[in-house]
Amino acid sequence: MAAVANKKITLITGGNAGIGFEIAAQLLAHADSHILLGARSADRGQAAVDDLRARNLPGSLEVLPLDVSKEDSIAAAATIVGEKFGRLDNLVNNAGIMRGEGSLADQMKEFFVINTLGPALMGQYFHPLLLANESVARIVHVTSGAGSISMRLAPPTGEGANIIAVPYRVSKAGQNMVFACQTHELRDTNVKVFLYGPGPTQSRTNTIKAFKTTAEGARPAVEMLEGKRDDDVGKFVHYGFEELGW
């Protein structure tokens, strides 16, 4: 445990698939990196850990049971991290949903709880562990350009402009405000807060070649965690290079 405590500890919510999984894989290229792979499903979390360990990457990792839709799960996870390590170096708010079922009211509630309230509660419970860090700590919110109000008000052009997706768009706009509030709250501390939308990326169920690979989509977020993009603090960064309007 002492050896792990001396590493840079990164918690990734929704880390068992997609962008979160790829962020973990890239960070594990560094021997001084220890990943807490936040997963709602213990089985899926362990399968992801086994996959990453089979790659013989220099870093280390473990599953952290975590369901961002439930406050008691977030509180329990924070207690585990606090008791094990006493601090957190990086937090990636990646867990989220894009599709739902049921009425508009049902979907609005579900999307808001996971995509908006989840990151807010992660801040409430994990900010003290980030602030306990003796050096710079970092938070990366994985968001979407779909949450940009100014883009939605612009003439409908470009890929995705005609997609309605009201629950997703509103919940991501809400997450962006959570980011803004956290940026303001932590502005005079050791914690730097980032907002990053990877744009359309390939996944297990979506392999459209026009979309960037998951590895490409994850790379800017990894650079933020590595301290290579501190000029992006407080900005809405999309695709890794474009700053979006709010």
JSON list of C-alpha atoms in Angstrom, two decimals:
[
{"chain": "A", "resi": 1, "resn": "MET", "atom": "CA", "xyz": [0.00, 0.00, 0.00]},
{"chain": "A", "resi": 2, "resn": "ALA", "atom": "CA", "xyz": [2.86, 2.40, 0.74]},
{"chain": "A", "resi": 3, "resn": "ALA", "atom": "CA", "xyz": [4.15, 1.93, -2.80]},
{"chain": "A", "resi": 4, "resn": "VAL", "atom": "CA", "xyz": [0.74, 2.76, -4.24]},
{"chain": "A", "resi": 5, "resn": "ALA", "atom": "CA", "xyz": [0.32, 5.78, -1.95]},
{"chain": "A", "resi": 6, "resn": "ASN", "atom": "CA", "xyz": [3.46, 7.27, -3.50]},
{"chain": "A", "resi": 7, "resn": "LYS", "atom": "CA", "xyz": [1.91, 7.13, -6.96]},
{"chain": "A", "resi": 8, "resn": "LYS", "atom": "CA", "xyz": [-0.37, 9.65, -8.64]},
{"chain": "A", "resi": 9, "resn": "ILE", "atom": "CA", "xyz": [-3.89, 8.49, -7.80]},
{"chain": "A", "resi": 10, "resn": "THR", "atom": "CA", "xyz": [-6.60, 9.10, -10.41]},
{"chain": "A", "resi": 11, "resn": "LEU", "atom": "CA", "xyz": [-10.27, 8.27, -10.00]},
{"chain": "A", "resi": 12, "resn": "ILE", "atom": "CA", "xyz": [-12.23, 7.80, -13.24]},
{"chain": "A", "resi": 13, "resn": "THR", "atom": "CA", "xyz": [-16.01, 7.48, -13.01]},
{"chain": "A", "resi": 14, "resn": "GLY", "atom": "CA", "xyz": [-17.51, 5.19, -15.63]},
{"chain": "A", "resi": 15, "resn": "GLY", "atom": "CA", "xyz": [-13.99, 3.89, -16.22]},
{"chain": "A", "resi": 16, "resn": "ASN", "atom": "CA", "xyz": [-14.90, 0.42, -17.41]},
{"chain": "A", "resi": 17, "resn": "ALA", "atom": "CA", "xyz": [-15.75, 1.43, -21.01]},
{"chain": "A", "resi": 18, "resn": "GLY", "atom": "CA", "xyz": [-15.40, 4.08, -23.71]},
{"chain": "A", "resi": 19, "resn": "ILE", "atom": "CA", "xyz": [-13.47, 7.28, -23.10]},
{"chain": "A", "resi": 20, "resn": "GLY", "atom": "CA", "xyz": [-13.01, 6.51, -19.41]},
{"chain": "A", "resi": 21, "resn": "PHE", "atom": "CA", "xyz": [-11.42, 3.13, -20.15]},
{"chain": "A", "resi": 22, "resn": "GLU", "atom": "CA", "xyz": [-9.09, 4.68, -22.72]},
{"chain": "A", "resi": 23, "resn": "ILE", "atom": "CA", "xyz": [-8.05, 7.49, -20.35]},
{"chain": "A", "resi": 24, "resn": "ALA", "atom": "CA", "xyz": [-7.13, 4.78, -17.84]},
{"chain": "A", "resi": 25, "resn": "ALA", "atom": "CA", "xyz": [-5.15, 2.85, -20.46]},
{"chain": "A", "resi": 26, "resn": "GLN", "atom": "CA", "xyz": [-3.13, 5.91, -21.47]},
{"chain": "A", "resi": 27, "resn": "LEU", "atom": "CA", "xyz": [-2.40, 6.97, -17.89]},
{"chain": "A", "resi": 28, "resn": "LEU", "atom": "CA", "xyz": [-1.26, 3.43, -17.06]},
{"chain": "A", "resi": 29, "resn": "ALA", "atom": "CA", "xyz": [1.64, 3.90, -19.48]},
{"chain": "A", "resi": 30, "resn": "HIS", "atom": "CA", "xyz": [3.30, 5.68, -16.54]},
{"chain": "A", "resi": 31, "resn": "ALA", "atom": "CA", "xyz": [4.67, 3.53, -13.72]},
{"chain": "A", "resi": 32, "resn": "ASP", "atom": "CA", "xyz": [3.85, 6.22, -11.15]},
{"chain": "A", "resi": 33, "resn": "SER", "atom": "CA", "xyz": [0.13, 6.11, -12.00]},
{"chain": "A", "resi": 34, "resn": "HIS", "atom": "CA", "xyz": [-2.50, 4.29, -9.91]},
{"chain": "A", "resi": 35, "resn": "ILE", "atom": "CA", "xyz": [-6.03, 4.21, -11.32]},
{"chain": "A", "resi": 36, "resn": "LEU", "atom": "CA", "xyz": [-9.22, 3.84, -9.32]},
{"chain": "A", "resi": 37, "resn": "LEU", "atom": "CA", "xyz": [-11.61, 2.51, -11.94]},
{"chain": "A", "resi": 38, "resn": "GLY", "atom": "CA", "xyz": [-15.05, 3.67, -10.82]},
{"chain": "A", "resi": 39, "resn": "ALA", "atom": "CA", "xyz": [-17.72, 1.23, -11.97]},
{"chain": "A", "resi": 40, "resn": "ARG", "atom": "CA", "xyz": [-21.38, 0.74, -11.14]},
{"chain": "A", "resi": 41, "resn": "SER", "atom": "CA", "xyz": [-21.17, -2.97, -11.99]},
{"chain": "A", "resi": 42, "resn": "ALA", "atom": "CA", "xyz": [-18.55, -4.90, -10.02]},
{"chain": "A", "resi": 43, "resn": "ASP", "atom": "CA", "xyz": [-18.36, -7.56, -12.75]},
{"chain": "A", "resi": 44, "resn": "ARG", "atom": "CA", "xyz": [-17.85, -5.07, -15.57]},
{"chain": "A", "resi": 45, "resn": "GLY", "atom": "CA", "xyz": [-15.37, -3.13, -13.49]},
{"chain": "A", "resi": 46, "resn": "GLN", "atom": "CA", "xyz": [-13.32, -6.22, -12.76]},
{"chain": "A", "resi": 47, "resn": "ALA", "atom": "CA", "xyz": [-13.46, -7.31, -16.41]},
{"chain": "A", "resi": 48, "resn": "ALA", "atom": "CA", "xyz": [-12.05, -3.91, -17.42]},
{"chain": "A", "resi": 49, "resn": "VAL", "atom": "CA", "xyz": [-9.30, -4.17, -14.79]},
{"chain": "A", "resi": 50, "resn": "ASP", "atom": "CA", "xyz": [-8.41, -7.66, -15.99]},
{"chain": "A", "resi": 51, "resn": "ASP", "atom": "CA", "xyz": [-8.26, -6.40, -19.58]},
{"chain": "A", "resi": 52, "resn": "LEU", "atom": "CA", "xyz": [-5.94, -3.53, -18.66]},
{"chain": "A", "resi": 53, "resn": "ARG", "atom": "CA", "xyz": [-3.72, -5.72, -16.48]},
{"chain": "A", "resi": 54, "resn": "ALA", "atom": "CA", "xyz": [-3.36, -8.21, -19.33]},
{"chain": "A", "resi": 55, "resn": "ARG", "atom": "CA", "xyz": [-1.70, -5.44, -21.37]},
{"chain": "A", "resi": 56, "resn": "ASN", "atom": "CA", "xyz": [1.23, -5.40, -18.91]},
{"chain": "A", "resi": 57, "resn": "LEU", "atom": "CA", "xyz": [1.20, -1.62, -18.60]},
{"chain": "A", "resi": 58, "resn": "PRO", "atom": "CA", "xyz": [3.61, -0.11, -16.05]},
{"chain": "A", "resi": 59, "resn": "GLY", "atom": "CA", "xyz": [0.95, 1.54, -13.86]},
{"chain": "A", "resi": 60, "resn": "SER", "atom": "CA", "xyz": [-1.37, -0.11, -11.35]},
{"chain": "A", "resi": 61, "resn": "LEU", "atom": "CA", "xyz": [-5.14, -0.08, -10.89]},
{"chain": "A", "resi": 62, "resn": "GLU", "atom": "CA", "xyz": [-8.09, -1.39, -8.93]},
{"chain": "A", "resi": 63, "resn": "VAL", "atom": "CA", "xyz": [-11.89, -1.33, -9.09]},
{"chain": "A", "resi": 64, "resn": "LEU", "atom": "CA", "xyz": [-13.74, 1.23, -6.99]},
{"chain": "A", "resi": 65, "resn": "PRO", "atom": "CA", "xyz": [-17.47, 0.44, -6.61]},
{"chain": "A", "resi": 66, "resn": "LEU", "atom": "CA", "xyz": [-19.21, 3.67, -7.58]},
{"chain": "A", "resi": 67, "resn": "ASP", "atom": "CA", "xyz": [-22.67, 4.54, -8.87]},
{"chain": "A", "resi": 68, "resn": "VAL", "atom": "CA", "xyz": [-22.87, 8.29, -9.48]},
{"chain": "A", "resi": 69, "resn": "SER", "atom": "CA", "xyz": [-26.67, 8.16, -9.48]},
{"chain": "A", "resi": 70, "resn": "LYS", "atom": "CA", "xyz": [-26.67, 7.29, -5.77]},
{"chain": "A", "resi": 71, "resn": "GLU", "atom": "CA", "xyz": [-25.34, 9.65, -3.11]},
{"chain": "A", "resi": 72, "resn": "ASP", "atom": "CA", "xyz": [-24.67, 6.85, -0.63]},
{"chain": "A", "resi": 73, "resn": "SER", "atom": "CA", "xyz": [-22.46, 5.10, -3.21]},
{"chain": "A", "resi": 74, "resn": "ILE", "atom": "CA", "xyz": [-20.47, 8.30, -3.80]},
{"chain": "A", "resi": 75, "resn": "ALA", "atom": "CA", "xyz": [-20.10, 8.87, -0.06]},
{"chain": "A", "resi": 76, "resn": "ALA", "atom": "CA", "xyz": [-18.94, 5.28, 0.48]},
{"chain": "A", "resi": 77, "resn": "ALA", "atom": "CA", "xyz": [-16.40, 5.57, -2.34]},
{"chain": "A", "resi": 78, "resn": "ALA", "atom": "CA", "xyz": [-15.00, 8.80, -0.86]},
{"chain": "A", "resi": 79, "resn": "THR", "atom": "CA", "xyz": [-14.64, 7.09, 2.51]},
{"chain": "A", "resi": 80, "resn": "ILE", "atom": "CA", "xyz": [-12.73, 4.21, 0.90]},
{"chain": "A", "resi": 81, "resn": "VAL", "atom": "CA", "xyz": [-10.35, 6.54, -0.93]},
{"chain": "A", "resi": 82, "resn": "GLY", "atom": "CA", "xyz": [-9.84, 8.70, 2.15]},
{"chain": "A", "resi": 83, "resn": "GLU", "atom": "CA", "xyz": [-9.06, 5.75, 4.39]},
{"chain": "A", "resi": 84, "resn": "LYS", "atom": "CA", "xyz": [-6.74, 4.10, 1.85]},
{"chain": "A", "resi": 85, "resn": "PHE", "atom": "CA", "xyz": [-4.84, 7.12, 0.53]},
{"chain": "A", "resi": 86, "resn": "GLY", "atom": "CA", "xyz": [-5.82, 10.25, 2.43]},
{"chain": "A", "resi": 87, "resn": "ARG", "atom": "CA", "xyz": [-5.89, 12.26, -0.79]},
{"chain": "A", "resi": 88, "resn": "LEU", "atom": "CA", "xyz": [-6.72, 12.21, -4.50]},
{"chain": "A", "resi": 89, "resn": "ASP", "atom": "CA", "xyz": [-4.54, 13.61, -7.29]},
{"chain": "A", "resi": 90, "resn": "ASN", "atom": "CA", "xyz": [-6.94, 13.54, -10.23]},
{"chain": "A", "resi": 91, "resn": "LEU", "atom": "CA", "xyz": [-10.69, 13.14, -10.70]},
{"chain": "A", "resi": 92, "resn": "VAL", "atom": "CA", "xyz": [-12.30, 12.41, -14.06]},
{"chain": "A", "resi": 93, "resn": "ASN", "atom": "CA", "xyz": [-16.08, 12.90, -14.15]},
{"chain": "A", "resi": 94, "resn": "ASN", "atom": "CA", "xyz": [-16.75, 10.65, -17.12]},
{"chain": "A", "resi": 95, "resn": "ALA", "atom": "CA", "xyz": [-19.80, 8.58, -16.11]},
{"chain": "A", "resi": 96, "resn": "GLY", "atom": "CA", "xyz": [-22.91, 9.56, -18.05]},
{"chain": "A", "resi": 97, "resn": "ILE", "atom": "CA", "xyz": [-25.72, 8.39, -20.30]},
{"chain": "A", "resi": 98, "resn": "MET", "atom": "CA", "xyz": [-26.66, 9.42, -23.84]},
{"chain": "A", "resi": 99, "resn": "ARG", "atom": "CA", "xyz": [-29.85, 7.41, -24.40]},
{"chain": "A", "resi": 100, "resn": "GLY", "atom": "CA", "xyz": [-32.88, 6.75, -22.24]},
{"chain": "A", "resi": 101, "resn": "GLU", "atom": "CA", "xyz": [-36.33, 5.25, -22.35]},
{"chain": "A", "resi": 102, "resn": "GLY", "atom": "CA", "xyz": [-39.76, 6.26, -21.12]},
{"chain": "A", "resi": 103, "resn": "SER", "atom": "CA", "xyz": [-41.52, 9.60, -21.06]},
{"chain": "A", "resi": 104, "resn": "LEU", "atom": "CA", "xyz": [-39.75, 12.93, -21.41]},
{"chain": "A", "resi": 105, "resn": "ALA", "atom": "CA", "xyz": [-40.26, 13.50, -17.69]},
{"chain": "A", "resi": 106, "resn": "ASP", "atom": "CA", "xyz": [-38.70, 10.14, -16.82]},
{"chain": "A", "resi": 107, "resn": "GLN", "atom": "CA", "xyz": [-35.72, 10.75, -19.08]},
{"chain": "A", "resi": 108, "resn": "MET", "atom": "CA", "xyz": [-35.17, 14.30, -17.82]},
{"chain": "A", "resi": 109, "resn": "LYS", "atom": "CA", "xyz": [-35.00, 12.99, -14.25]},
{"chain": "A", "resi": 110, "resn": "GLU", "atom": "CA", "xyz": [-32.67, 10.10, -15.12]},
{"chain": "A", "resi": 111, "resn": "PHE", "atom": "CA", "xyz": [-30.32, 12.19, -17.24]},
{"chain": "A", "resi": 112, "resn": "PHE", "atom": "CA", "xyz": [-30.16, 15.00, -14.71]},
{"chain": "A", "resi": 113, "resn": "VAL", "atom": "CA", "xyz": [-29.36, 12.66, -11.81]},
{"chain": "A", "resi": 114, "resn": "ILE", "atom": "CA", "xyz": [-26.50, 10.93, -13.66]},
{"chain": "A", "resi": 115, "resn": "ASN", "atom": "CA", "xyz": [-25.08, 13.64, -15.93]},
{"chain": "A", "resi": 116, "resn": "THR", "atom": "CA", "xyz": [-25.55, 16.71, -13.72]},
{"chain": "A", "resi": 117, "resn": "LEU", "atom": "CA", "xyz": [-26.16, 15.80, -10.10]},
{"chain": "A", "resi": 118, "resn": "GLY", "atom": "CA", "xyz": [-23.53, 13.03, -10.23]},
{"chain": "A", "resi": 119, "resn": "PRO", "atom": "CA", "xyz": [-20.60, 15.40, -10.98]},
{"chain": "A", "resi": 120, "resn": "ALA", "atom": "CA", "xyz": [-21.91, 17.89, -8.42]},
{"chain": "A", "resi": 121, "resn": "LEU", "atom": "CA", "xyz": [-22.00, 15.26, -5.68]},
{"chain": "A", "resi": 122, "resn": "MET", "atom": "CA", "xyz": [-18.60, 13.94, -6.74]},
{"chain": "A", "resi": 123, "resn": "GLY", "atom": "CA", "xyz": [-17.34, 17.44, -6.04]},
{"chain": "A", "resi": 124, "resn": "GLN", "atom": "CA", "xyz": [-19.03, 17.62, -2.66]},
{"chain": "A", "resi": 125, "resn": "TYR", "atom": "CA", "xyz": [-17.48, 14.37, -1.46]},
{"chain": "A", "resi": 126, "resn": "PHE", "atom": "CA", "xyz": [-14.12, 14.34, -3.26]},
{"chain": "A", "resi": 127, "resn": "HIS", "atom": "CA", "xyz": [-13.03, 17.99, -3.22]},
{"chain": "A", "resi": 128, "resn": "PRO", "atom": "CA", "xyz": [-11.66, 17.58, 0.34]},
{"chain": "A", "resi": 129, "resn": "LEU", "atom": "CA", "xyz": [-9.41, 14.75, -0.87]},
{"chain": "A", "resi": 130, "resn": "LEU", "atom": "CA", "xyz": [-8.20, 16.84, -3.81]},
{"chain": "A", "resi": 131, "resn": "LEU", "atom": "CA", "xyz": [-7.56, 19.80, -1.51]},
{"chain": "A", "resi": 132, "resn": "ALA", "atom": "CA", "xyz": [-5.58, 17.50, 0.81]},
{"chain": "A", "resi": 133, "resn": "ASN", "atom": "CA", "xyz": [-3.02, 17.11, -1.96]},
{"chain": "A", "resi": 134, "resn": "GLU", "atom": "CA", "xyz": [0.30, 18.82, -1.28]},
{"chain": "A", "resi": 135, "resn": "SER", "atom": "CA", "xyz": [0.76, 19.63, -4.97]},
{"chain": "A", "resi": 136, "resn": "VAL", "atom": "CA", "xyz": [-1.54, 20.46, -7.89]},
{"chain": "A", "resi": 137, "resn": "ALA", "atom": "CA", "xyz": [-4.67, 18.33, -8.24]},
{"chain": "A", "resi": 138, "resn": "ARG", "atom": "CA", "xyz": [-6.89, 18.24, -11.32]},
{"chain": "A", "resi": 139, "resn": "ILE", "atom": "CA", "xyz": [-10.52, 17.62, -12.23]},
{"chain": "A", "resi": 140, "resn": "VAL", "atom": "CA", "xyz": [-11.62, 16.85, -15.80]},
{"chain": "A", "resi": 141, "resn": "HIS", "atom": "CA", "xyz": [-15.31, 16.96, -16.65]},
{"chain": "A", "resi": 142, "resn": "VAL", "atom": "CA", "xyz": [-16.05, 14.94, -19.80]},
{"chain": "A", "resi": 143, "resn": "THR", "atom": "CA", "xyz": [-18.93, 16.82, -21.43]},
{"chain": "A", "resi": 144, "resn": "SER", "atom": "CA", "xyz": [-20.35, 17.37, -24.92]},
{"chain": "A", "resi": 145, "resn": "GLY", "atom": "CA", "xyz": [-20.82, 20.16, -27.41]},
{"chain": "A", "resi": 146, "resn": "ALA", "atom": "CA", "xyz": [-24.49, 19.22, -27.22]},
{"chain": "A", "resi": 147, "resn": "GLY", "atom": "CA", "xyz": [-24.54, 21.14, -23.94]},
{"chain": "A", "resi": 148, "resn": "SER", "atom": "CA", "xyz": [-23.53, 24.44, -25.56]},
{"chain": "A", "resi": 149, "resn": "ILE", "atom": "CA", "xyz": [-26.52, 26.81, -25.45]},
{"chain": "A", "resi": 150, "resn": "SER", "atom": "CA", "xyz": [-24.96, 29.25, -27.92]},
{"chain": "A", "resi": 151, "resn": "MET", "atom": "CA", "xyz": [-24.37, 26.45, -30.44]},
{"chain": "A", "resi": 152, "resn": "ARG", "atom": "CA", "xyz": [-27.97, 25.32, -30.08]},
{"chain": "A", "resi": 153, "resn": "LEU", "atom": "CA", "xyz": [-29.21, 28.84, -30.78]},
{"chain": "A", "resi": 154, "resn": "ALA", "atom": "CA", "xyz": [-27.06, 29.13, -33.90]},
{"chain": "A", "resi": 155, "resn": "PRO", "atom": "CA", "xyz": [-28.45, 28.17, -37.32]},
{"chain": "A", "resi": 156, "resn": "PRO", "atom": "CA", "xyz": [-28.79, 24.35, -37.48]},
{"chain": "A", "resi": 157, "resn": "THR", "atom": "CA", "xyz": [-25.75, 23.29, -39.47]},
{"chain": "A", "resi": 158, "resn": "GLY", "atom": "CA", "xyz": [-23.12, 20.61, -39.06]},
{"chain": "A", "resi": 159, "resn": "GLU", "atom": "CA", "xyz": [-23.15, 17.09, -37.74]},
{"chain": "A", "resi": 160, "resn": "GLY", "atom": "CA", "xyz": [-25.67, 16.46, -35.00]},
{"chain": "A", "resi": 161, "resn": "ALA", "atom": "CA", "xyz": [-27.41, 19.83, -35.30]},
{"chain": "A", "resi": 162, "resn": "ASN", "atom": "CA", "xyz": [-30.77, 18.21, -36.08]},
{"chain": "A", "resi": 163, "resn": "ILE", "atom": "CA", "xyz": [-30.61, 15.76, -33.19]},
{"chain": "A", "resi": 164, "resn": "ILE", "atom": "CA", "xyz": [-33.24, 16.80, -30.64]},
{"chain": "A", "resi": 165, "resn": "ALA", "atom": "CA", "xyz": [-31.97, 14.91, -27.55]},
{"chain": "A", "resi": 166, "resn": "VAL", "atom": "CA", "xyz": [-33.47, 17.37, -25.06]},
{"chain": "A", "resi": 167, "resn": "PRO", "atom": "CA", "xyz": [-32.66, 15.36, -21.89]},
{"chain": "A", "resi": 168, "resn": "TYR", "atom": "CA", "xyz": [-29.05, 14.87, -22.94]},
{"chain": "A", "resi": 169, "resn": "ARG", "atom": "CA", "xyz": [-28.51, 18.48, -24.04]},
{"chain": "A", "resi": 170, "resn": "VAL", "atom": "CA", "xyz": [-30.08, 19.96, -20.91]},
{"chain": "A", "resi": 171, "resn": "SER", "atom": "CA", "xyz": [-28.20, 17.63, -18.55]},
{"chain": "A", "resi": 172, "resn": "LYS", "atom": "CA", "xyz": [-24.89, 18.42, -20.23]},
{"chain": "A", "resi": 173, "resn": "ALA", "atom": "CA", "xyz": [-25.58, 22.15, -20.07]},
{"chain": "A", "resi": 174, "resn": "GLY", "atom": "CA", "xyz": [-26.19, 21.53, -16.37]},
{"chain": "A", "resi": 175, "resn": "GLN", "atom": "CA", "xyz": [-22.88, 19.70, -16.02]},
{"chain": "A", "resi": 176, "resn": "ASN", "atom": "CA", "xyz": [-21.17, 22.64, -17.68]},
{"chain": "A", "resi": 177, "resn": "MET", "atom": "CA", "xyz": [-22.59, 24.92, -14.99]},
{"chain": "A", "resi": 178, "resn": "VAL", "atom": "CA", "xyz": [-21.39, 22.49, -12.32]},
{"chain": "A", "resi": 179, "resn": "PHE", "atom": "CA", "xyz": [-17.93, 22.88, -13.86]},
{"chain": "A", "resi": 180, "resn": "ALA", "atom": "CA", "xyz": [-18.24, 26.69, -13.83]},
{"chain": "A", "resi": 181, "resn": "CYS", "atom": "CA", "xyz": [-19.28, 26.69, -10.17]},
{"chain": "A", "resi": 182, "resn": "GLN", "atom": "CA", "xyz": [-16.43, 24.36, -9.20]},
{"chain": "A", "resi": 183, "resn": "THR", "atom": "CA", "xyz": [-13.96, 26.49, -11.15]},
{"chain": "A", "resi": 184, "resn": "HIS", "atom": "CA", "xyz": [-15.11, 29.54, -9.19]},
{"chain": "A", "resi": 185, "resn": "GLU", "atom": "CA", "xyz": [-15.12, 27.71, -5.86]},
{"chain": "A", "resi": 186, "resn": "LEU", "atom": "CA", "xyz": [-11.61, 26.28, -6.33]},
{"chain": "A", "resi": 187, "resn": "ARG", "atom": "CA", "xyz": [-10.01, 29.24, -8.11]},
{"chain": "A", "resi": 188, "resn": "ASP", "atom": "CA", "xyz": [-7.63, 30.13, -5.25]},
{"chain": "A", "resi": 189, "resn": "THR", "atom": "CA", "xyz": [-6.71, 26.53, -4.35]},
{"chain": "A", "resi": 190, "resn": "ASN", "atom": "CA", "xyz": [-4.35, 23.84, -5.63]},
{"chain": "A", "resi": 191, "resn": "VAL", "atom": "CA", "xyz": [-7.12, 22.29, -7.77]},
{"chain": "A", "resi": 192, "resn": "LYS", "atom": "CA", "xyz": [-7.39, 23.02, -11.50]},
{"chain": "A", "resi": 193, "resn": "VAL", "atom": "CA", "xyz": [-10.71, 22.27, -13.21]},
{"chain": "A", "resi": 194, "resn": "PHE", "atom": "CA", "xyz": [-11.16, 21.39, -16.90]},
{"chain": "A", "resi": 195, "resn": "LEU", "atom": "CA", "xyz": [-14.17, 20.90, -19.19]},
{"chain": "A", "resi": 196, "resn": "TYR", "atom": "CA", "xyz": [-13.60, 18.69, -22.23]},
{"chain": "A", "resi": 197, "resn": "GLY", "atom": "CA", "xyz": [-15.94, 17.45, -24.95]},
{"chain": "A", "resi": 198, "resn": "PRO", "atom": "CA", "xyz": [-14.28, 14.74, -27.05]},
{"chain": "A", "resi": 199, "resn": "GLY", "atom": "CA", "xyz": [-16.79, 15.04, -29.89]},
{"chain": "A", "resi": 200, "resn": "PRO", "atom": "CA", "xyz": [-17.99, 12.03, -31.91]},
{"chain": "A", "resi": 201, "resn": "THR", "atom": "CA", "xyz": [-15.83, 9.03, -31.14]},
{"chain": "A", "resi": 202, "resn": "GLN", "atom": "CA", "xyz": [-15.96, 5.36, -32.01]},
{"chain": "A", "resi": 203, "resn": "SER", "atom": "CA", "xyz": [-17.17, 2.87, -29.42]},
{"chain": "A", "resi": 204, "resn": "ARG", "atom": "CA", "xyz": [-17.98, -0.82, -29.14]},
{"chain": "A", "resi": 205, "resn": "THR", "atom": "CA", "xyz": [-21.34, -0.22, -30.77]},
{"chain": "A", "resi": 206, "resn": "ASN", "atom": "CA", "xyz": [-20.35, 2.67, -33.03]},
{"chain": "A", "resi": 207, "resn": "THR", "atom": "CA", "xyz": [-17.39, 2.15, -35.35]},
{"chain": "A", "resi": 208, "resn": "ILE", "atom": "CA", "xyz": [-18.13, 4.89, -37.92]},
{"chain": "A", "resi": 209, "resn": "LYS", "atom": "CA", "xyz": [-14.76, 5.57, -39.55]},
{"chain": "A", "resi": 210, "resn": "ALA", "atom": "CA", "xyz": [-15.47, 9.31, -39.82]},
{"chain": "A", "resi": 211, "resn": "PHE", "atom": "CA", "xyz": [-15.46, 9.47, -36.03]},
{"chain": "A", "resi": 212, "resn": "LYS", "atom": "CA", "xyz": [-12.16, 9.72, -34.19]},
{"chain": "A", "resi": 213, "resn": "THR", "atom": "CA", "xyz": [-10.94, 6.65, -32.35]},
{"chain": "A", "resi": 214, "resn": "THR", "atom": "CA", "xyz": [-11.49, 6.41, -28.62]},
{"chain": "A", "resi": 215, "resn": "ALA", "atom": "CA", "xyz": [-7.74, 6.76, -28.15]},
{"chain": "A", "resi": 216, "resn": "GLU", "atom": "CA", "xyz": [-7.75, 10.05, -30.06]},
{"chain": "A", "resi": 217, "resn": "GLY", "atom": "CA", "xyz": [-10.78, 11.27, -28.15]},
{"chain": "A", "resi": 218, "resn": "ALA", "atom": "CA", "xyz": [-9.19, 10.50, -24.80]},
{"chain": "A", "resi": 219, "resn": "ARG", "atom": "CA", "xyz": [-5.78, 12.04, -25.47]},
{"chain": "A", "resi": 220, "resn": "PRO", "atom": "CA", "xyz": [-6.59, 15.73, -24.71]},
{"chain": "A", "resi": 221, "resn": "ALA", "atom": "CA", "xyz": [-8.14, 14.71, -21.37]},
{"chain": "A", "resi": 222, "resn": "VAL", "atom": "CA", "xyz": [-4.99, 12.75, -20.53]},
{"chain": "A", "resi": 223, "resn": "GLU", "atom": "CA", "xyz": [-2.86, 15.79, -21.40]},
{"chain": "A", "resi": 224, "resn": "MET", "atom": "CA", "xyz": [-4.97, 17.88, -19.03]},
{"chain": "A", "resi": 225, "resn": "LEU", "atom": "CA", "xyz": [-4.33, 15.38, -16.23]},
{"chain": "A", "resi": 226, "resn": "GLU", "atom": "CA", "xyz": [-0.62, 15.33, -17.06]},
{"chain": "A", "resi": 227, "resn": "GLY", "atom": "CA", "xyz": [-0.34, 19.11, -16.63]},
{"chain": "A", "resi": 228, "resn": "LYS", "atom": "CA", "xyz": [0.28, 19.78, -20.33]},
{"chain": "A", "resi": 229, "resn": "ARG", "atom": "CA", "xyz": [-2.81, 21.91, -20.94]},
{"chain": "A", "resi": 230, "resn": "ASP", "atom": "CA", "xyz": [-3.15, 24.19, -17.93]},
{"chain": "A", "resi": 231, "resn": "ASP", "atom": "CA", "xyz": [-4.01, 27.08, -20.27]},
{"chain": "A", "resi": 232, "resn": "ASP", "atom": "CA", "xyz": [-7.34, 25.30, -20.80]},
{"chain": "A", "resi": 233, "resn": "VAL", "atom": "CA", "xyz": [-8.46, 25.77, -17.17]},
{"chain": "A", "resi": 234, "resn": "GLY", "atom": "CA", "xyz": [-11.86, 27.47, -17.10]},
{"chain": "A", "resi": 235, "resn": "LYS", "atom": "CA", "xyz": [-12.54, 26.95, -20.82]},
{"chain": "A", "resi": 236, "resn": "PHE", "atom": "CA", "xyz": [-15.07, 24.80, -22.71]},
{"chain": "A", "resi": 237, "resn": "VAL", "atom": "CA", "xyz": [-12.68, 22.76, -24.86]},
{"chain": "A", "resi": 238, "resn": "HIS", "atom": "CA", "xyz": [-14.08, 20.63, -27.69]},
{"chain": "A", "resi": 239, "resn": "TYR", "atom": "CA", "xyz": [-12.32, 18.11, -29.95]},
{"chain": "A", "resi": 240, "resn": "GLY", "atom": "CA", "xyz": [-9.07, 18.93, -28.13]},
{"chain": "A", "resi": 241, "resn": "PHE", "atom": "CA", "xyz": [-8.45, 22.23, -29.89]},
{"chain": "A", "resi": 242, "resn": "GLU", "atom": "CA", "xyz": [-11.66, 24.25, -30.29]},
{"chain": "A", "resi": 243, "resn": "GLU", "atom": "CA", "xyz": [-13.08, 26.49, -27.56]},
{"chain": "A", "resi": 244, "resn": "LEU", "atom": "CA", "xyz": [-16.87, 26.49, -27.61]},
{"chain": "A", "resi": 245, "resn": "GLY", "atom": "CA", "xyz": [-19.29, 29.18, -26.56]},
{"chain": "A", "resi": 246, "resn": "TRP", "atom": "CA", "xyz": [-21.43, 28.51, -23.52]}
]
